[in-house]
Tab-separated table of C-alpha atoms and ligand atoms in Angstrom:
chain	number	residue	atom	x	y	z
A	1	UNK	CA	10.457	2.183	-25.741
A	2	UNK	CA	7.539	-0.496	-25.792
A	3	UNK	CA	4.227	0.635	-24.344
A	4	UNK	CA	3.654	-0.910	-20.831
A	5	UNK	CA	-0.617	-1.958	-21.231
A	6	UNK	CA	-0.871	-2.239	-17.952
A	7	UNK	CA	-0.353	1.376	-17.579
A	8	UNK	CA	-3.397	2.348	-20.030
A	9	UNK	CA	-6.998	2.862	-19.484
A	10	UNK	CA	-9.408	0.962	-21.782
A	11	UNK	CA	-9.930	3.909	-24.087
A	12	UNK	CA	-6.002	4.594	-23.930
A	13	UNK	CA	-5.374	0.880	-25.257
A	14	UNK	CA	-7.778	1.558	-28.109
A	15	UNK	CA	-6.537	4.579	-29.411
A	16	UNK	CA	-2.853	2.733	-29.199
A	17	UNK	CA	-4.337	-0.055	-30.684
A	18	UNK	CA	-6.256	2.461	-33.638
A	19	UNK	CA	-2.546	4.139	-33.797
A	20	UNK	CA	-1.099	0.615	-34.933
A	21	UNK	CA	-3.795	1.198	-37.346
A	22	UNK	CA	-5.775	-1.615	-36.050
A	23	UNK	CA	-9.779	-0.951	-35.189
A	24	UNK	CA	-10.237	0.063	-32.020
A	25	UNK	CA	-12.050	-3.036	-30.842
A	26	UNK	CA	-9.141	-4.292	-31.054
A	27	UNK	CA	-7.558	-2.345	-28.560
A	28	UNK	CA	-11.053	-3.163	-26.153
A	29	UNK	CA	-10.231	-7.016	-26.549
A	30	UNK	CA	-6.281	-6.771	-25.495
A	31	UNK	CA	-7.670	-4.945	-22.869
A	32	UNK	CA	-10.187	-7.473	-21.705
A	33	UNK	CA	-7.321	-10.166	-21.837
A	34	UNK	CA	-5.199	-7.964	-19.646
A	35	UNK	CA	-7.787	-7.491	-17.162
A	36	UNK	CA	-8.817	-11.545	-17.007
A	37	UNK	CA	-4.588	-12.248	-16.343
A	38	UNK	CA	-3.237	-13.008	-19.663
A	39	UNK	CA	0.573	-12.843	-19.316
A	40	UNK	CA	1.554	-12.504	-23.070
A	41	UNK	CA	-0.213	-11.899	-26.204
A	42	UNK	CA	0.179	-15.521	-27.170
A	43	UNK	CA	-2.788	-16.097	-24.578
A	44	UNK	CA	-4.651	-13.804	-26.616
A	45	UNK	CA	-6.279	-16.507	-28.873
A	46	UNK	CA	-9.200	-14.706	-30.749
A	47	UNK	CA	-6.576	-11.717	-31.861
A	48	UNK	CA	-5.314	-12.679	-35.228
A	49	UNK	CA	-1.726	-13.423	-35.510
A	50	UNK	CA	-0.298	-10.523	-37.517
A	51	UNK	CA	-1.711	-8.957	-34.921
A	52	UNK	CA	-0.485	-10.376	-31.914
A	53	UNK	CA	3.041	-10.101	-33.607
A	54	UNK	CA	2.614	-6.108	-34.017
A	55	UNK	CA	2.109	-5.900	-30.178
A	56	UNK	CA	5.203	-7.956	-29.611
A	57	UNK	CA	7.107	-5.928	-31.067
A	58	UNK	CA	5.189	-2.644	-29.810
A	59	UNK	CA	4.163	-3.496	-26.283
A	60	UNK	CA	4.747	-4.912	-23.171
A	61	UNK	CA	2.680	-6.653	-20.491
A	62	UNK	CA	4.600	-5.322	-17.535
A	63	UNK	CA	3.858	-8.264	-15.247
A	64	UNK	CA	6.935	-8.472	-12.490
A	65	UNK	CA	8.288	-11.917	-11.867
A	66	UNK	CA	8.159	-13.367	-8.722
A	67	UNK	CA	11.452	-13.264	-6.986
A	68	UNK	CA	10.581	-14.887	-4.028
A	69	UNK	CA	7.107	-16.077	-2.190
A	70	UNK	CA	6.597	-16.799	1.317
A	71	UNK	CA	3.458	-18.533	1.933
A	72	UNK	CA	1.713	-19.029	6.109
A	73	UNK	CA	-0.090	-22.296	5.721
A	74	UNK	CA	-1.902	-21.035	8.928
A	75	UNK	CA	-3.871	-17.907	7.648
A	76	UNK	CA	-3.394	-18.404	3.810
A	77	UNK	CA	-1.172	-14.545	3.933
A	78	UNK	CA	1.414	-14.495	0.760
A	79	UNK	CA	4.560	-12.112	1.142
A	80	UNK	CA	6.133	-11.559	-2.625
A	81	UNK	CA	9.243	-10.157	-3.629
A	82	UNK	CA	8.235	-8.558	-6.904
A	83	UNK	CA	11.215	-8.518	-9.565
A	84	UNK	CA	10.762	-5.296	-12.078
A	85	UNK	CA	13.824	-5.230	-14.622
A	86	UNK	CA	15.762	-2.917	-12.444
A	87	UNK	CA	14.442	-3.050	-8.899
A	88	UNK	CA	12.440	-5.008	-6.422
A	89	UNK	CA	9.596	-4.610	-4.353
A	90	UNK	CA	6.882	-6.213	-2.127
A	91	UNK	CA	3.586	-6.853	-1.747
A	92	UNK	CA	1.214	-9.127	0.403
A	93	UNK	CA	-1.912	-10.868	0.084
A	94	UNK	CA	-4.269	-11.255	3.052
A	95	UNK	CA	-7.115	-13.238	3.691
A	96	UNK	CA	-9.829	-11.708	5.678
A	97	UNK	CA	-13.791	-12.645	6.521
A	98	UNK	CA	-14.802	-9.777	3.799
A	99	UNK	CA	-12.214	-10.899	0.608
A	100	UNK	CA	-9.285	-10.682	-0.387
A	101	UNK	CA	-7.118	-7.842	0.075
A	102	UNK	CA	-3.077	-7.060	-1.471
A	103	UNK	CA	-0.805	-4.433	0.030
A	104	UNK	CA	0.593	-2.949	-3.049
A	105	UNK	CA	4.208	-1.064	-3.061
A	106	UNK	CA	3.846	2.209	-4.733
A	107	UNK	CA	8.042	3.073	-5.027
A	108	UNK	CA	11.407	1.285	-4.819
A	109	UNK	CA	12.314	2.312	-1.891
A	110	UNK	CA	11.236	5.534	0.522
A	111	UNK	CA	12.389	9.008	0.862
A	112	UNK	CA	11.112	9.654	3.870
A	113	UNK	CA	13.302	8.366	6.475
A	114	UNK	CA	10.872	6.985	9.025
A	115	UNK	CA	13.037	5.386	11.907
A	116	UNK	CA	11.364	2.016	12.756
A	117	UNK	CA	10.609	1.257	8.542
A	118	UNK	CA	12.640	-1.313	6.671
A	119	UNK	CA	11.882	0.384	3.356
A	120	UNK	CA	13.319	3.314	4.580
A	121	UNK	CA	16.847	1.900	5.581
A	122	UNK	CA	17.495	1.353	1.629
A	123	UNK	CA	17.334	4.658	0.322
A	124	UNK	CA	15.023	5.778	-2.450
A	125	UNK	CA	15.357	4.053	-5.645
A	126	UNK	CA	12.448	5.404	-7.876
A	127	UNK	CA	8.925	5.865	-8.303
A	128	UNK	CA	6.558	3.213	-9.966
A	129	UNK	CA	4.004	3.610	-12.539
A	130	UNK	CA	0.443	3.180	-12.248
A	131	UNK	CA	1.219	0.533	-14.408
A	132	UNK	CA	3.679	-1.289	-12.154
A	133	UNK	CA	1.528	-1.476	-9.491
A	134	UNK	CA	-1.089	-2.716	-11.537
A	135	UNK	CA	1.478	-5.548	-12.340
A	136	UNK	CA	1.866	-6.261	-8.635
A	137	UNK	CA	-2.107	-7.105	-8.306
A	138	UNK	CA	-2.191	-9.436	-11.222
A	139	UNK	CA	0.478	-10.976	-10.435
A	140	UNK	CA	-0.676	-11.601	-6.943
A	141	UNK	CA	-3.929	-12.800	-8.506
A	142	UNK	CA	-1.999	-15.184	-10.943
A	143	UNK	CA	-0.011	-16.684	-7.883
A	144	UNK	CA	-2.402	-17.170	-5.800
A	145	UNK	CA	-4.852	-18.139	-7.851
A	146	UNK	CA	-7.570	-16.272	-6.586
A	147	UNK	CA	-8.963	-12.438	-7.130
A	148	UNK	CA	-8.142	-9.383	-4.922
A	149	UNK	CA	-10.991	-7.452	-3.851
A	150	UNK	CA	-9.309	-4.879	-1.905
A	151	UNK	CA	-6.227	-2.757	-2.203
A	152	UNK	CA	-4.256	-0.890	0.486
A	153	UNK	CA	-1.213	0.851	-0.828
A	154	UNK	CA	0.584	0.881	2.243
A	155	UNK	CA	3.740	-0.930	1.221
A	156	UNK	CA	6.967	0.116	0.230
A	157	UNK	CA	6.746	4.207	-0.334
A	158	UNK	CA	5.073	7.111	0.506
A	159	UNK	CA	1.823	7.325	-2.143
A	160	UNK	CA	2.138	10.788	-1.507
A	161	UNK	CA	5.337	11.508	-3.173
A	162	UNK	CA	4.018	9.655	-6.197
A	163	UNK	CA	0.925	10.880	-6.085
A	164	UNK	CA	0.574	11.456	-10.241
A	165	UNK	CA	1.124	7.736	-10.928
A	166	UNK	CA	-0.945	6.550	-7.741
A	167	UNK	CA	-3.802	8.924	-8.825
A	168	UNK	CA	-3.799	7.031	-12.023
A	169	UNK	CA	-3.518	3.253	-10.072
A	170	UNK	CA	-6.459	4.198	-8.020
A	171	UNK	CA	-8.228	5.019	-11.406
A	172	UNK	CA	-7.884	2.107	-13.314
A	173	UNK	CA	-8.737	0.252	-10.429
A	174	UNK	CA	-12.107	1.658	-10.480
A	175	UNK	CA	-12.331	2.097	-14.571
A	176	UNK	CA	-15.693	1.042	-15.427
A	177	UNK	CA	-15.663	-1.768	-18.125
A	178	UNK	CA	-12.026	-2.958	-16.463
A	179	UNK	CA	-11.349	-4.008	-12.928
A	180	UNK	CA	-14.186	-2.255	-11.575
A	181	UNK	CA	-13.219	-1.695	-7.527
A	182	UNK	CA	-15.473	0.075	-5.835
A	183	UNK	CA	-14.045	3.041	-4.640
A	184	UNK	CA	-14.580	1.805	-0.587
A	185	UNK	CA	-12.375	-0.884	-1.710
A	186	UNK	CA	-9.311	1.227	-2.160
A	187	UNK	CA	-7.053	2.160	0.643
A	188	UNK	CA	-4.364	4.859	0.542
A	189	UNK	CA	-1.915	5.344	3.583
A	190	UNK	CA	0.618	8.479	4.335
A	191	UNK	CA	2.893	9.419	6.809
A	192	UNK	CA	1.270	13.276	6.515
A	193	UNK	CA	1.841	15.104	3.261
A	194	UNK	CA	-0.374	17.935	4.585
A	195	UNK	CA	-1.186	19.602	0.759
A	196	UNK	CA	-1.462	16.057	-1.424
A	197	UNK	CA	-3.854	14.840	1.590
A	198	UNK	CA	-6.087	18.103	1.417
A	199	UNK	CA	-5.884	17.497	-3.026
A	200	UNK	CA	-6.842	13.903	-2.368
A	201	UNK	CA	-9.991	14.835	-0.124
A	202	UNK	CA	-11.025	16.657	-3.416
A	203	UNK	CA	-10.060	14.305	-5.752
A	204	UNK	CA	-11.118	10.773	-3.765
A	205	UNK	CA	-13.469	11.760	-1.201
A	206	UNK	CA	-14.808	8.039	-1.420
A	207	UNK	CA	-11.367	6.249	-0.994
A	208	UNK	CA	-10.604	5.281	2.279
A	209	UNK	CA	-7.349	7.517	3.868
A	210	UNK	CA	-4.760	6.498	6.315
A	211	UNK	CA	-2.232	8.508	8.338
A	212	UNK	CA	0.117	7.185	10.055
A	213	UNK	CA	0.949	8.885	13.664
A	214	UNK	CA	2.396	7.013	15.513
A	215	UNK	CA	2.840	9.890	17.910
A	216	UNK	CA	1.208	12.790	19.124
A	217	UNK	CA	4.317	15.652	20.164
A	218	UNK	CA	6.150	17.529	17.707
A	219	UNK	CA	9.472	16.468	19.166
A	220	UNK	CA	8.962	12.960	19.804
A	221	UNK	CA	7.303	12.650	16.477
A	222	UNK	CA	9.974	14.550	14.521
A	223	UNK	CA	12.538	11.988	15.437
A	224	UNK	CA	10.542	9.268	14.225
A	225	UNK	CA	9.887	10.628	11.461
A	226	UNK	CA	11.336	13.214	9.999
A	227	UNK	CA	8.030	14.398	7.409
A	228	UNK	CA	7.208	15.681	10.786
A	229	UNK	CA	9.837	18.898	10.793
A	230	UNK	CA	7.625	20.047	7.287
A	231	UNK	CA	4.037	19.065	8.296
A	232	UNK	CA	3.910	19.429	11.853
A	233	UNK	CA	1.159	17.210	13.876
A	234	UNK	CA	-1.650	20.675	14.570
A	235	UNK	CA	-1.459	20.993	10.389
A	236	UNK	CA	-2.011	17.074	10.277
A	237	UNK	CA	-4.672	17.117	12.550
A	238	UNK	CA	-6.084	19.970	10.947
A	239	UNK	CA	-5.526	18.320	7.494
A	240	UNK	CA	-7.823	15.067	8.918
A	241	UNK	CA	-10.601	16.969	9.902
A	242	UNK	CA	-10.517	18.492	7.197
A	243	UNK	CA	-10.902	15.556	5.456
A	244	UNK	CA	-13.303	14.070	7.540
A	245	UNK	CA	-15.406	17.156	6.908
A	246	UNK	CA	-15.475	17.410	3.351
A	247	UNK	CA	-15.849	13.525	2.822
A	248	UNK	CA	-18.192	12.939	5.334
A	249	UNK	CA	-16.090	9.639	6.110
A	250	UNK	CA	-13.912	7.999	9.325
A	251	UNK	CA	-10.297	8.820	8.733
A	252	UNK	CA	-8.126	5.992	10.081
A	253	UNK	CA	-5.199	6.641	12.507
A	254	UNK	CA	-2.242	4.078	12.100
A	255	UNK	CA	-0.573	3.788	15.574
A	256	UNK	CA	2.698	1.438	15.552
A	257	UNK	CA	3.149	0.557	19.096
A	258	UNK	CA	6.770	1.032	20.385
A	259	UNK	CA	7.587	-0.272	23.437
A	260	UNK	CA	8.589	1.848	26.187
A	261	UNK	CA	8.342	4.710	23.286
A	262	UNK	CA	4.327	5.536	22.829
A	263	UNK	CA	2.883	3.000	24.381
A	264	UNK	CA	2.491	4.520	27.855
A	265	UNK	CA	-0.388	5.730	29.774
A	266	UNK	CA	0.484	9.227	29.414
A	267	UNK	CA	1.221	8.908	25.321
A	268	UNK	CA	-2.568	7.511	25.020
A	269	UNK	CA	-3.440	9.802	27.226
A	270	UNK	CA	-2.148	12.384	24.881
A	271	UNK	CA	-3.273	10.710	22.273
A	272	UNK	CA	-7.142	10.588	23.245
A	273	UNK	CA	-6.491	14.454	24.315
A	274	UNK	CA	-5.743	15.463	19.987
A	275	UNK	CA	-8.239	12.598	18.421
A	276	UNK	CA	-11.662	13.338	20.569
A	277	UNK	CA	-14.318	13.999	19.091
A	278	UNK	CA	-12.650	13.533	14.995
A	279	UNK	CA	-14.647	10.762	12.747
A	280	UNK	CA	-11.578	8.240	13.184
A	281	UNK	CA	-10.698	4.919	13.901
A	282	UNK	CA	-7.142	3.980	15.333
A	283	UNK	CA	-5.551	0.891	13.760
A	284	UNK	CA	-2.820	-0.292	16.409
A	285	UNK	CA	0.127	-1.663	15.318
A	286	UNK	CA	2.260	-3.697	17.662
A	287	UNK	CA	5.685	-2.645	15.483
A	288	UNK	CA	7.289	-4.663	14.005
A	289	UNK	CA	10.982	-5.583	15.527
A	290	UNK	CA	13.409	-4.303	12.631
A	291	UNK	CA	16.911	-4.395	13.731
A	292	UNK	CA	18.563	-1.344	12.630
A	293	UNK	CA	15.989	0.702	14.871
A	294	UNK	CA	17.025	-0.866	18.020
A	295	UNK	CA	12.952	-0.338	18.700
A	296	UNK	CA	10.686	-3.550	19.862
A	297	UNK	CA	6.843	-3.693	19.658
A	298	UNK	CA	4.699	-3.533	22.739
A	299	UNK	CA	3.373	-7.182	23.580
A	300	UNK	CA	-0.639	-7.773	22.480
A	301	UNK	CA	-1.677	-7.848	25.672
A	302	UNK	CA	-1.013	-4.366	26.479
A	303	UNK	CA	-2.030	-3.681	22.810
A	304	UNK	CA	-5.377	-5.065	23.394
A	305	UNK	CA	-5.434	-2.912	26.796
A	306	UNK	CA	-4.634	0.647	25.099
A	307	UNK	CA	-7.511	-0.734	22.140
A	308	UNK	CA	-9.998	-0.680	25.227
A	309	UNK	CA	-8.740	2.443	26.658
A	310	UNK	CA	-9.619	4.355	23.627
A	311	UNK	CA	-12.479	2.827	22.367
A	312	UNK	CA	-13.807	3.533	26.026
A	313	UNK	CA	-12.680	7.588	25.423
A	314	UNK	CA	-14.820	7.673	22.451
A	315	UNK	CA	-12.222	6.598	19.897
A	316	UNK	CA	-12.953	3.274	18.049
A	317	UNK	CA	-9.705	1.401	18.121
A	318	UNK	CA	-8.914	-2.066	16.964
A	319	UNK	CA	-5.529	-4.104	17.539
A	320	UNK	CA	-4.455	-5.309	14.003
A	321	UNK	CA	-4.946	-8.782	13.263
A	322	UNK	CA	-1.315	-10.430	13.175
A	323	UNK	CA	-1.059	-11.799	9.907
A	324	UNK	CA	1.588	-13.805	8.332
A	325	UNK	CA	3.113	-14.428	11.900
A	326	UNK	CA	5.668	-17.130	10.386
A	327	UNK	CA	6.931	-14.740	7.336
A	328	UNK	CA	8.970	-11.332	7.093
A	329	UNK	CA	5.871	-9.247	7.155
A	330	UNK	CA	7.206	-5.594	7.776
A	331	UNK	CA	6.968	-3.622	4.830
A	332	UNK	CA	10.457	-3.669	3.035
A	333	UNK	CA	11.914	-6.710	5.507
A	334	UNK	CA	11.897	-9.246	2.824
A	335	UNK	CA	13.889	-6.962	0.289
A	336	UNK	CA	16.361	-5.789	2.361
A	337	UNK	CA	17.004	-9.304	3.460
A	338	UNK	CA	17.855	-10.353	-0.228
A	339	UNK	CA	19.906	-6.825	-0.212
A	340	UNK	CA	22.159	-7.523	2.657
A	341	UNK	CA	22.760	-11.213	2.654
A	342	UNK	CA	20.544	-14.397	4.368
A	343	UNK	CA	21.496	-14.178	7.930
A	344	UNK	CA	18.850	-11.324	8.439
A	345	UNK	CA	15.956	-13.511	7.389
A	346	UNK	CA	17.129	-16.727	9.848
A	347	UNK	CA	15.798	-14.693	12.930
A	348	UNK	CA	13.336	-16.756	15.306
A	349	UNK	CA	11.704	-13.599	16.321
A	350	UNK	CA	9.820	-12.937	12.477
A	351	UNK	CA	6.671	-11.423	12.943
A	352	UNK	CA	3.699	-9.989	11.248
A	353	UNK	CA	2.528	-7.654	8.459
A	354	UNK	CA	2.406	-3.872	9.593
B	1	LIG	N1	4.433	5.635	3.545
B	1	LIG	C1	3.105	5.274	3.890
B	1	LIG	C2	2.726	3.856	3.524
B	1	LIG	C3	3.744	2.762	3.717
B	1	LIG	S1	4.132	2.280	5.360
B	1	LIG	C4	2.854	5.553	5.365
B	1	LIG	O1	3.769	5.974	6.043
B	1	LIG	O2	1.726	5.405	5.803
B	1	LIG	C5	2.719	1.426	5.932
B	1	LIG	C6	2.554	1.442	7.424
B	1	LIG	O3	3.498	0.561	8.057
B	1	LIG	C7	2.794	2.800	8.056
B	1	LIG	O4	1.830	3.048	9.037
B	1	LIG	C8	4.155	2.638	8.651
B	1	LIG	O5	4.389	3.599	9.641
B	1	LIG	C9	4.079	1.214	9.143
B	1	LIG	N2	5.364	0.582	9.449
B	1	LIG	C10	6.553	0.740	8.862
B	1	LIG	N3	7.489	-0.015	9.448
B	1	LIG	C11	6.860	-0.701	10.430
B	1	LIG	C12	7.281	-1.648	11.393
B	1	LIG	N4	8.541	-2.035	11.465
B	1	LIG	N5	6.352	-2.123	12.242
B	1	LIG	C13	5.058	-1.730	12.172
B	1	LIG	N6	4.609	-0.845	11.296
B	1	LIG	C14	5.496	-0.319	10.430
C-alpha cells in the first residue's frame, strides 16, 4: 500500500524519504510542500523529476475530494462533504472575529448512538487516520482559499473512540517546523469517555476539552445517550474536575437545548445544582431539528434566557452563534442526505451548525 504523507510527522517523511534512499532533506522539502497545500508531487517544482516519479509510485497525498460544498453568502460558513475512496464525511469552516476555525470529522460514522445526532443514525463505518483528518483541513484551506487557525474536532465521531489516530492529528497540528497550532487552538469534544478524558488531561493539559451533557439525571441522560449506562454523569463530573484540576483550565459544557426535554426551569435548575462552583463554561446549543428524533430545539429567545440564568448562578454561559443558518449544519445532516435520497435536504426549516 502507498504511504499516505499526510499521516507523517516531518522527521517520519524524512526517514521515508532516506528509506527511498533519497537524503533526508529531501523528505523535509516534500514535507514543506505538503504543509503550504500542494495537491500532487507535480507541484513540487524544486524536487528533481526522478524523484517526484519515485513518490508517485510510493506515496500518496491523501487529500479527499470535495463531494459537495454548501457555501452562506451571509456569514462566509462552508459545509463540505469530504469524499475518501470508500466513505464520506463532513466538515465546516467558520468565520469568527478571532480566525478561522474548521470542524473536523474524526470517523465515518458514530458508535455511540446519541438520539438527537445525524451521524449516529448511519451506523459506524470506520475510524480515520490522523492523516485523513489532516486531509480534511487542507482541503478546507484549498477551497476556501484561506488558512484555518483553529480546529474543533467535534464533527462526525466520537474522538474518544479513536483516540490513537486523534492523539496523533492533534500532534501534527502542533509539530514545530509544520503547521505549528498553538495548542489553545485545538479543540477536542466527547460525549464522556470517563478513562480517555482522565489520559487526555495527562497527555493535553493545554488543549481545550469539551463534554457534551446535554443533561444532568442518569435516566434522562441514558436515553439520550446511551455512553451514559457505562460512564454515568457523578464519574463525568468527577472526570471534569478532575480535569479542571490538573490543567488548571475552564472545561466547556456543551448543552443542546431540546425543547420541552431540558430546557425547563427545573432541568437548569438541576443543572446549576451539579456545575457550581467547577472552572466551566456552558456552550448552549439550540438542537438542531433532525427528523428521525422527533426532537425540536428550544427557540433563541428562551436560549438567550437560560444563558442569563446561569451566567447569573455563577456559571459563564453563552448561546452559540447560529452559523450557516441557510445550510445543513448538524453534524452528519449533509451525508445522510446524499445517503437516503434529496427530499431530506429540500426542508425549509435547515438550520445551523451544532
Ligand atoms: N462525539 C463528540 C463530538 C461530535 S458531536 C461529542 O459527542 O461531543 C458534536 C456536538 O454536536 C456534540 O455536543 C453533540 O451532542 C452535538 N449534536 C449532535 N447532533 C446535534 C443536533 N442535532 N443539534 C445540536 N447539536 C447536536
Amino acid at each position: 500500500m502507498k504511504q499516505d504523507l499526510l499521516d507523517l510527522t516531518i522527521e517520519e517523511t524524512k526517514s521515508f524519504a532516506a528509506a527511498l534512499g533519497e537524503k533526508p532533506y529531501r523528505g523535509k522539502q516534500v514535507f514543506q510542500w505538503i504543509c503550504r497545500g500542494a495537491a500532487g508531487f507535480e507541484e513540487m517544482t524544486d524536487l528533481p523529476k526522478a524523484l517526484r516519479q519515485r513518490l508517485v509510485e510510493k506515496a500518496v497525498i491523501g487529500l479527499p475530494h470535495v463531494l459537495e460544498e454548501q457555501a452562506d453568502p451571509g456569514d462566509g460558513t462552508r459545509k463540505f462533504l469530504f469524499g475518501y475512496d470508500d466513505a464520506a464525511v463532513e466538515s465546516v469552516f467558520m468565520k469568527y472575529s478571532y480566525g478561522n476555525s474548521l470542524c473536523v470529522s474524526s470517523q465515518v460514522g458514530c458508535k455511540m448512538g446519541c438520539v438527537f445526532c445525524a451521524s449516529a443514525l448511519g451506523g459506524f463505518v470506520r475510524n480515520l487516520t490522523a492523516g485523513e483528518m489532516m486531509g480534511q483541513v487542507l482541503a478546507a484551506e484549498r477551497a476556501a482559499g484561506e488558512a484555518v487557525n483553529h480546529i474543533v474536532i467535534m464533527g462526525m465521531g466520537e474522538p474518544f473512540d479513536n483516540y490513537g489516530n486523534v492523539s496523533r492529528f492533534l500532534r501534527l497540528l502542533h509539530e514545530p517546523g509544520g503547521r505549528n497550532m498553538s495548542w489553545r487552538h485545538l479543540t477536542v469534544s466527547t460525549c464522556g469517555i470517563v478513562p480517555v478524558m482522565q489520559r487526555f488531561a495527562e497527555e493535553f493539559p493545554q488543549v481545550n476539552l469539551a463534554v457534551s451533557l446535554h443533561r444532568i439525571d442518569d435516566e434522562q441522560r441514558s436515553r439520550l445517550m446511551p455512553v451514559n449506562r457505562r460512564y454515568p454523569v457523578a464519574e463525568l463530573l468527577e472526570a471534569a474536575r478532575a480535569y479542571t484540576e490538573k490543567t488548571g483550565r475552564r472545561i466547556t459544557f456543551e448543552y443542546a437545548l431540546i425543547r420541552g426535554e431540558n430546557d425547563r426551569p427545573r432541568d437548569i435548575e438541576a443543572l446549576i445544582r451539579s456545575l457550581r462552583g467547577m472552572l466551566c463554561h456552558v456552550n448552549l446549543i439550540p438542537l438542531n431539528r433532525v427528523e428521525e428524533s422527533g426532537l425540536d430545539g428550544t427557540d433563541r429567545e428562551r436560549a438567550a434566557q437560560i444563558a442569563q440564568q446561569l451566567t447569573k448562578a455563577g456559571i459563564p454561559a453563552t448561546v452559540r452563534r447560529q452559523l450557516g443558518r441557510e445550510i445543513d449544519g448538524a453534524c452528519g445532516q449533509l451525508r445522510l442526505r446524499r445517503q437516503t435520497g434529496p427530499e431530506r435536504g429540500t426542508r425549509p426549516d435547515k438550520k445551523s451548525t451544532p
